[in-house]
mmCIF file of C-alpha atoms in Angstrom:
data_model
loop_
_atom_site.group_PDB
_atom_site.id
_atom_site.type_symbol
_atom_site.label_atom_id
_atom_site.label_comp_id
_atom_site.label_asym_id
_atom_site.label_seq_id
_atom_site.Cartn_x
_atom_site.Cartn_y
_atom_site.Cartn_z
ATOM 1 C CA UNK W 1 17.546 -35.048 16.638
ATOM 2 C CA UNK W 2 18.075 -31.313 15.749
ATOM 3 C CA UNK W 3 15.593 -29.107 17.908
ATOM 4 C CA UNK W 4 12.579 -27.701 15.885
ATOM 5 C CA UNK W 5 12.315 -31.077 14.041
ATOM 6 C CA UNK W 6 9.728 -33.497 15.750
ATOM 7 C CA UNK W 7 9.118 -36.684 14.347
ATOM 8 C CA UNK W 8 5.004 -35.766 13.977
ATOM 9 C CA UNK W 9 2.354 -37.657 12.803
ATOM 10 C CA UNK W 10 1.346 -35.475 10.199
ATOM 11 C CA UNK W 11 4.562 -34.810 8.858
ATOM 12 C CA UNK W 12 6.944 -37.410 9.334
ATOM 13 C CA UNK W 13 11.125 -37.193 10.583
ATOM 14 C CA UNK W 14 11.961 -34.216 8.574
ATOM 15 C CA UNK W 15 8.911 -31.421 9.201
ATOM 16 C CA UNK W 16 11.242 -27.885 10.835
ATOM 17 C CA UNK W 17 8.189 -27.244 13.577
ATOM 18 C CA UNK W 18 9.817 -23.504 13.056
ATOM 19 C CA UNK W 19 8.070 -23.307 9.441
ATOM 20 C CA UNK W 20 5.047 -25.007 9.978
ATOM 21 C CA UNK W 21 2.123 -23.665 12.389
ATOM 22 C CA UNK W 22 0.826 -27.780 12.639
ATOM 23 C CA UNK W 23 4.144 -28.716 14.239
ATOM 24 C CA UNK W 24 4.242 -25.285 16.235
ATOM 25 C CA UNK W 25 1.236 -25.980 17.909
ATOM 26 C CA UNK W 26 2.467 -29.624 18.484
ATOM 27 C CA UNK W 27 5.758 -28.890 20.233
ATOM 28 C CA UNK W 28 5.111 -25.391 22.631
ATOM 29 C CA UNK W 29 7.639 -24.486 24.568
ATOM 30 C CA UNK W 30 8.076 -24.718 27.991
ATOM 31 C CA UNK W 31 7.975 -22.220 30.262
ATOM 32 C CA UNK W 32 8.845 -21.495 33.723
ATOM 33 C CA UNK W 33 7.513 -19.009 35.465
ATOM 34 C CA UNK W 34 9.164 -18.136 38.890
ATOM 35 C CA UNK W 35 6.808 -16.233 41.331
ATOM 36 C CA UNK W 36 3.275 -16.057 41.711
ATOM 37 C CA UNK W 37 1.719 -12.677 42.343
ATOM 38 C CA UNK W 38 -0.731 -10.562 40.942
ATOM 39 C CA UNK W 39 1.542 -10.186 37.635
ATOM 40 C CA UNK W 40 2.671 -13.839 37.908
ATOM 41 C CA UNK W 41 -1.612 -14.799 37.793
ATOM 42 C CA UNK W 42 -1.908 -12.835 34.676
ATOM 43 C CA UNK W 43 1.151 -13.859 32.973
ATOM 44 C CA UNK W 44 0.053 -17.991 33.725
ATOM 45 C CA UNK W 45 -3.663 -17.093 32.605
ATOM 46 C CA UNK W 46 -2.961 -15.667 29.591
ATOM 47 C CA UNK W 47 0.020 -17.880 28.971
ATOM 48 C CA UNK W 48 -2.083 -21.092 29.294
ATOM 49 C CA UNK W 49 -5.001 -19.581 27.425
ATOM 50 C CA UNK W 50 -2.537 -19.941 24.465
ATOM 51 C CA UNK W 51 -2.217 -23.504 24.949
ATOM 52 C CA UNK W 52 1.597 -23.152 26.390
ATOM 53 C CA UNK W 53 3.014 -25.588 28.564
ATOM 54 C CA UNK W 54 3.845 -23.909 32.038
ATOM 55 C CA UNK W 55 5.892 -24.925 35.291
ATOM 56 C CA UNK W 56 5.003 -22.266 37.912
ATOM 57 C CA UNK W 57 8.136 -22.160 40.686
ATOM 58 C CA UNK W 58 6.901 -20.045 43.899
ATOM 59 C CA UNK W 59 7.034 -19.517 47.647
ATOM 60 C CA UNK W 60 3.733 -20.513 48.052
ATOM 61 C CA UNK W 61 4.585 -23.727 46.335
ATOM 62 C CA UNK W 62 7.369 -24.836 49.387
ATOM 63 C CA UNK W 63 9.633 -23.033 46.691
ATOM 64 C CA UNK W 64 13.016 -21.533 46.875
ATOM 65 C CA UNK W 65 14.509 -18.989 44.452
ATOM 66 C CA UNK W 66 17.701 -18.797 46.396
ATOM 67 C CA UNK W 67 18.236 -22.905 46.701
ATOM 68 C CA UNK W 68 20.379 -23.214 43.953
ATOM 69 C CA UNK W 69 19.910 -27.084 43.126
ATOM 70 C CA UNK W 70 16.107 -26.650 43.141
ATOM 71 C CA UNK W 71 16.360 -23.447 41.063
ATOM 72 C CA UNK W 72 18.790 -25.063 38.654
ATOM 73 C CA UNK W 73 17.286 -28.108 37.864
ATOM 74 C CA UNK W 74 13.363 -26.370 37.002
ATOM 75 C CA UNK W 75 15.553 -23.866 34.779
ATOM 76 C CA UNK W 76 17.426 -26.672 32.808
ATOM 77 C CA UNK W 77 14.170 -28.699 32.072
ATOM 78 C CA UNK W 78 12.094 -25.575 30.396
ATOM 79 C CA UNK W 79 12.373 -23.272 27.454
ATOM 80 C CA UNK W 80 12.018 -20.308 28.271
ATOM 81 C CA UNK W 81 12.424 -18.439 32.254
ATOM 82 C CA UNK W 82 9.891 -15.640 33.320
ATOM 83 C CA UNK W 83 11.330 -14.298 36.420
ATOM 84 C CA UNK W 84 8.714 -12.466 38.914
ATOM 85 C CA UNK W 85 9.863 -13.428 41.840
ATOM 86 C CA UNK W 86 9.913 -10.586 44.746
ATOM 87 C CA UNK W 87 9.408 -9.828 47.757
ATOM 88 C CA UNK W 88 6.388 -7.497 46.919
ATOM 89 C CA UNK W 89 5.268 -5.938 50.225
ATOM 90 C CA UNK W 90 7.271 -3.496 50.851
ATOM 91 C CA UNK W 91 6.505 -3.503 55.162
ATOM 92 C CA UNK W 92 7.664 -7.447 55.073
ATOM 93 C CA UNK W 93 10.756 -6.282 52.906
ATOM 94 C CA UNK W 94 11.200 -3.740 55.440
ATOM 95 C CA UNK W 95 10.647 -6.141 58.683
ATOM 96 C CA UNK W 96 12.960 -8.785 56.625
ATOM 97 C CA UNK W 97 15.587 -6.910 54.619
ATOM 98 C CA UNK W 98 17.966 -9.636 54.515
ATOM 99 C CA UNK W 99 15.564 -12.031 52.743
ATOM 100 C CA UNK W 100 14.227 -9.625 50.849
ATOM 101 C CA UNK W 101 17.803 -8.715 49.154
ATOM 102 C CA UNK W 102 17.880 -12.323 49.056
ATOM 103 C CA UNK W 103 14.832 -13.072 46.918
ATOM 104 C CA UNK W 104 15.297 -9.582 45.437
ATOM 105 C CA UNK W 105 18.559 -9.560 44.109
ATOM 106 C CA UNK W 106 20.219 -12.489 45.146
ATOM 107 C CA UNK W 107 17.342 -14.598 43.422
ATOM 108 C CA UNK W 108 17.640 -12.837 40.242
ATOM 109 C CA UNK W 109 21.445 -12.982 39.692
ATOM 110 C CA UNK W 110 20.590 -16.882 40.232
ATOM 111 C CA UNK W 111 18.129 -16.925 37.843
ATOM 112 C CA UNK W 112 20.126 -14.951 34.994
ATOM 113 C CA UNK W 113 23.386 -17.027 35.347
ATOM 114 C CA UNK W 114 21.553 -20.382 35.267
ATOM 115 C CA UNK W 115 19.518 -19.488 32.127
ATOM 116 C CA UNK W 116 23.263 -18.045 30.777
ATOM 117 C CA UNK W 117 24.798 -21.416 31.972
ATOM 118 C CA UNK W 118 21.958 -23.564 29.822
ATOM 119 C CA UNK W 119 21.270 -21.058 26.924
ATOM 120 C CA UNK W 120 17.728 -19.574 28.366
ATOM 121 C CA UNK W 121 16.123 -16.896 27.152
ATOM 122 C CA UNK W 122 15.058 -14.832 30.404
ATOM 123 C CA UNK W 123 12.149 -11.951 30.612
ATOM 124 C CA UNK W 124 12.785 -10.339 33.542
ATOM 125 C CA UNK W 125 9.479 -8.600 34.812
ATOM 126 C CA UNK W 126 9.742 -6.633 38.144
ATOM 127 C CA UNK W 127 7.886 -3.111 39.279
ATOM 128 C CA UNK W 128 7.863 0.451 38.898
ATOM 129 C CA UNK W 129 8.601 1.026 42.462
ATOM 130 C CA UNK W 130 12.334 0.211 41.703
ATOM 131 C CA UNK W 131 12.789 3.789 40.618
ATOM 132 C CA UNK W 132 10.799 4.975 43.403
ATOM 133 C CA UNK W 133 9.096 8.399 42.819
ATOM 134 C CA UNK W 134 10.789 9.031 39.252
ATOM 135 C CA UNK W 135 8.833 12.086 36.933
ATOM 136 C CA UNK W 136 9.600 9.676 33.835
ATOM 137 C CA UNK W 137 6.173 7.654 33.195
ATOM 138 C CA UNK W 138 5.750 5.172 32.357
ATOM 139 C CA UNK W 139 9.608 4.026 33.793
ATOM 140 C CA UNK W 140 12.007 2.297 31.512
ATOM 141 C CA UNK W 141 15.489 1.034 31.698
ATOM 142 C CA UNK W 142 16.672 4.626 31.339
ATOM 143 C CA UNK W 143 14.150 6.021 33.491
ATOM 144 C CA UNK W 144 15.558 8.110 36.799
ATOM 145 C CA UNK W 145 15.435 6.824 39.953
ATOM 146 C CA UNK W 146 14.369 8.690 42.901
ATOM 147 C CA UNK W 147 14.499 6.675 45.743
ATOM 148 C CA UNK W 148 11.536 7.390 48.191
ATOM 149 C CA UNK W 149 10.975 3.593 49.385
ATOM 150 C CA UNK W 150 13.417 0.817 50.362
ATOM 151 C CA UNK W 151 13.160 -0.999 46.733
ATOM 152 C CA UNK W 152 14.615 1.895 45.070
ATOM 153 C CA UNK W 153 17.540 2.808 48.076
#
């Protein structure tokens, strides 16, 4: 079976779910979201609010971005990847430097070759405090960094 075609009770074996909002709404997409913080919350509220199915892949779920079998296997069995996952506060970043390059960076080169590896789209949603204490607001890709705190150095 081709994906977008579902074999749905209103339309049969040969209904593309793409063209029709019936079978849309039938077969969401699933999406993992990987961290749970105060953008992570909003992202899963407003995500669910639209009905989509959601995995949520934290910490504070015994989870591990940097365990690559675990981090594989949620990526492989979901649609779509929101990565979010950080070390946020920047005084435990700065007690714990070496898991916080681990989560950090580490995590998110994990994340983007395992959604290259199964064909993933990836949003990649991290702060403005990467580019420290930049004049270019809001920040962008092309924004200047100025490092002032350890996330941008």
């Amino acid at each position: 079976m081709k994906k977008g075609i579902v074999n749905c009770p209103i339309h049969g074996d040969n209904e593309t779910t793409l063209n029709c909002p019936d079978c849309r709404n039938y077969m969401k997409p699933k999406i993992l979201l990987i961290g749970k913080g105060f953008i992570g919350d909003a992202v899963a509220r407003r995500l669910k609010a639209k009905g989509y199915e959601l995995e949520l892949y934290s910490r504070s779920f015994g989870q591990d971005i940097t365990d690559r079998k675990q981090l594989e296997e949620a990526i492989a069995r979901n649609d779509y990847i929101v990565q979010m996952a950080a070390i946020a506060d920047l005084n435990e970043f700065e007690d714990k430097p070496l898991l916080g390059m681990n989560v950090n960076i580490w995590g998110t080169v994990l994340v983007a070759n395992y959604c290259t590896k199964y064909k993933k789209r990836l949003y990649n949603i991290s702060t403005c405090r990467v580019y420290g204490n930049t004049p270019d607001l809001p920040s962008n890709e092309e924004s200047r960094a100025v490092p002032s705190e350890i996330y941008a150095e």
